[in-house]
GROMACS .gro file of C-alpha atoms in nm:
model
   76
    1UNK     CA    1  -1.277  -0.029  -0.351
    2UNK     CA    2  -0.953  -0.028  -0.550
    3UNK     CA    3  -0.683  -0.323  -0.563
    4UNK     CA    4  -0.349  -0.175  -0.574
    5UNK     CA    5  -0.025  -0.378  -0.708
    6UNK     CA    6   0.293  -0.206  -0.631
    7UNK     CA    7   0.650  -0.290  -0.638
    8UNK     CA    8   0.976  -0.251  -0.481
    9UNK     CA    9   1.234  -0.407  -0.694
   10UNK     CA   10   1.399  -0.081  -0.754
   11UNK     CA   11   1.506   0.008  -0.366
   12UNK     CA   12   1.773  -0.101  -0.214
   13UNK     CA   13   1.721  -0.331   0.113
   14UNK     CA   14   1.768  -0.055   0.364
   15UNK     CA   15   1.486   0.142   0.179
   16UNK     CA   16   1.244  -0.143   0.160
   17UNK     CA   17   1.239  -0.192   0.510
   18UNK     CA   18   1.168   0.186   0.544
   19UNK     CA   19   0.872   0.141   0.303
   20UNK     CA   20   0.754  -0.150   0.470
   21UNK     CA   21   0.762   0.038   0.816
   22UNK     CA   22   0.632   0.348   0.666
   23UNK     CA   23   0.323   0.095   0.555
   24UNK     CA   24   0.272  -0.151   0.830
   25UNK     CA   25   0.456   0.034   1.151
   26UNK     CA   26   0.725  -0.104   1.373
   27UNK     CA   27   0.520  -0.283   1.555
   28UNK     CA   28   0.296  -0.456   1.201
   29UNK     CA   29   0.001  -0.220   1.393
   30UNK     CA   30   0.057   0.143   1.257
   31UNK     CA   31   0.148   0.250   0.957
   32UNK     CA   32  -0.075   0.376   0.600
   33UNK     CA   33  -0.254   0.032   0.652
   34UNK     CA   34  -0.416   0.065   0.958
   35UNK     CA   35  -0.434   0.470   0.893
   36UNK     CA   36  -0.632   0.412   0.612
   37UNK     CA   37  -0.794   0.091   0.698
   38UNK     CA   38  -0.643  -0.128   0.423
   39UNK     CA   39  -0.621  -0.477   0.352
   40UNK     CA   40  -0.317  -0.609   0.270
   41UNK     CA   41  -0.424  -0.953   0.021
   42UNK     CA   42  -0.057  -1.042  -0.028
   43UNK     CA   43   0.278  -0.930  -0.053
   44UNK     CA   44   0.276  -0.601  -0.251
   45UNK     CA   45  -0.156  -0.600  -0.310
   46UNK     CA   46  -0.358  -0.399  -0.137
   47UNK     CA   47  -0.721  -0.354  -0.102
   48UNK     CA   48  -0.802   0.010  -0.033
   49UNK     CA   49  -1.134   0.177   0.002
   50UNK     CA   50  -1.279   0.414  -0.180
   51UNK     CA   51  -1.230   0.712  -0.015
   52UNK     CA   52  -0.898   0.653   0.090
   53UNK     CA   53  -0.700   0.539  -0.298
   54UNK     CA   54  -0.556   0.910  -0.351
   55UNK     CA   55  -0.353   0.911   0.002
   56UNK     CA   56  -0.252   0.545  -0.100
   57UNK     CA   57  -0.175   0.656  -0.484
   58UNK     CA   58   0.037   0.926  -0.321
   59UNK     CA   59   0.235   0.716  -0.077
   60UNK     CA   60   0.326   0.477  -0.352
   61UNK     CA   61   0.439   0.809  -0.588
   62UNK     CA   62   0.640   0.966  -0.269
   63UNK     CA   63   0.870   0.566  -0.277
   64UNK     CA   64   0.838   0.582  -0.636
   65UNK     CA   65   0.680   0.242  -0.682
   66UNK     CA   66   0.549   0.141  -0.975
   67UNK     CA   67   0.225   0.026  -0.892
   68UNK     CA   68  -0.150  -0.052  -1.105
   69UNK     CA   69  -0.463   0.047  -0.954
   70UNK     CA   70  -0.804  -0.131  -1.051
   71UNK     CA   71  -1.093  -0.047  -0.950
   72UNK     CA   72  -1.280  -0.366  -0.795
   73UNK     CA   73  -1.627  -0.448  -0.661
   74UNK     CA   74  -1.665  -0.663  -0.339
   75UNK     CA   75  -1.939  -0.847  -0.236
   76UNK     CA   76  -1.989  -0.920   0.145
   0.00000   0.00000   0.00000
């Protein structure tokens, strides 16, 4: 799994709310996180699988986030 830490300081409010729709859907059901079965841990940190980081690496890179991924182990 890889923890992902992005931000969104540098768009203007208008663009952020296209991010965040482009990430969670209209509706808080669609969107790259349920695509791509992330968790969201908290505001702008995600928890992606394996097999999904490089479409979630990309998305970031298309908004032009600055972002830090880390690869993480879970235990469940």
């Amino acid at each position: 799994m890889f923890l992902f830490s992005y931000s969104t300081e540098h768009l203007l409010k208008k663009d952020k709310v296209r991010f965040y729709y482009a990430l969670k859907g209209r509706d808080g059901k669609s969107g790259v996180v349920k695509e791509f079965n992330i968790t969201q841990l908290g505001r702008a940190v995600l928890l992606v699988p394996e097999k999904d980081a490089d479409e979630v690496e990309q998305f970031l890179k298309i908004w032009r986030c600055r972002y830090d991924k880390k690869e993480v182990l879970v235990r469940c």
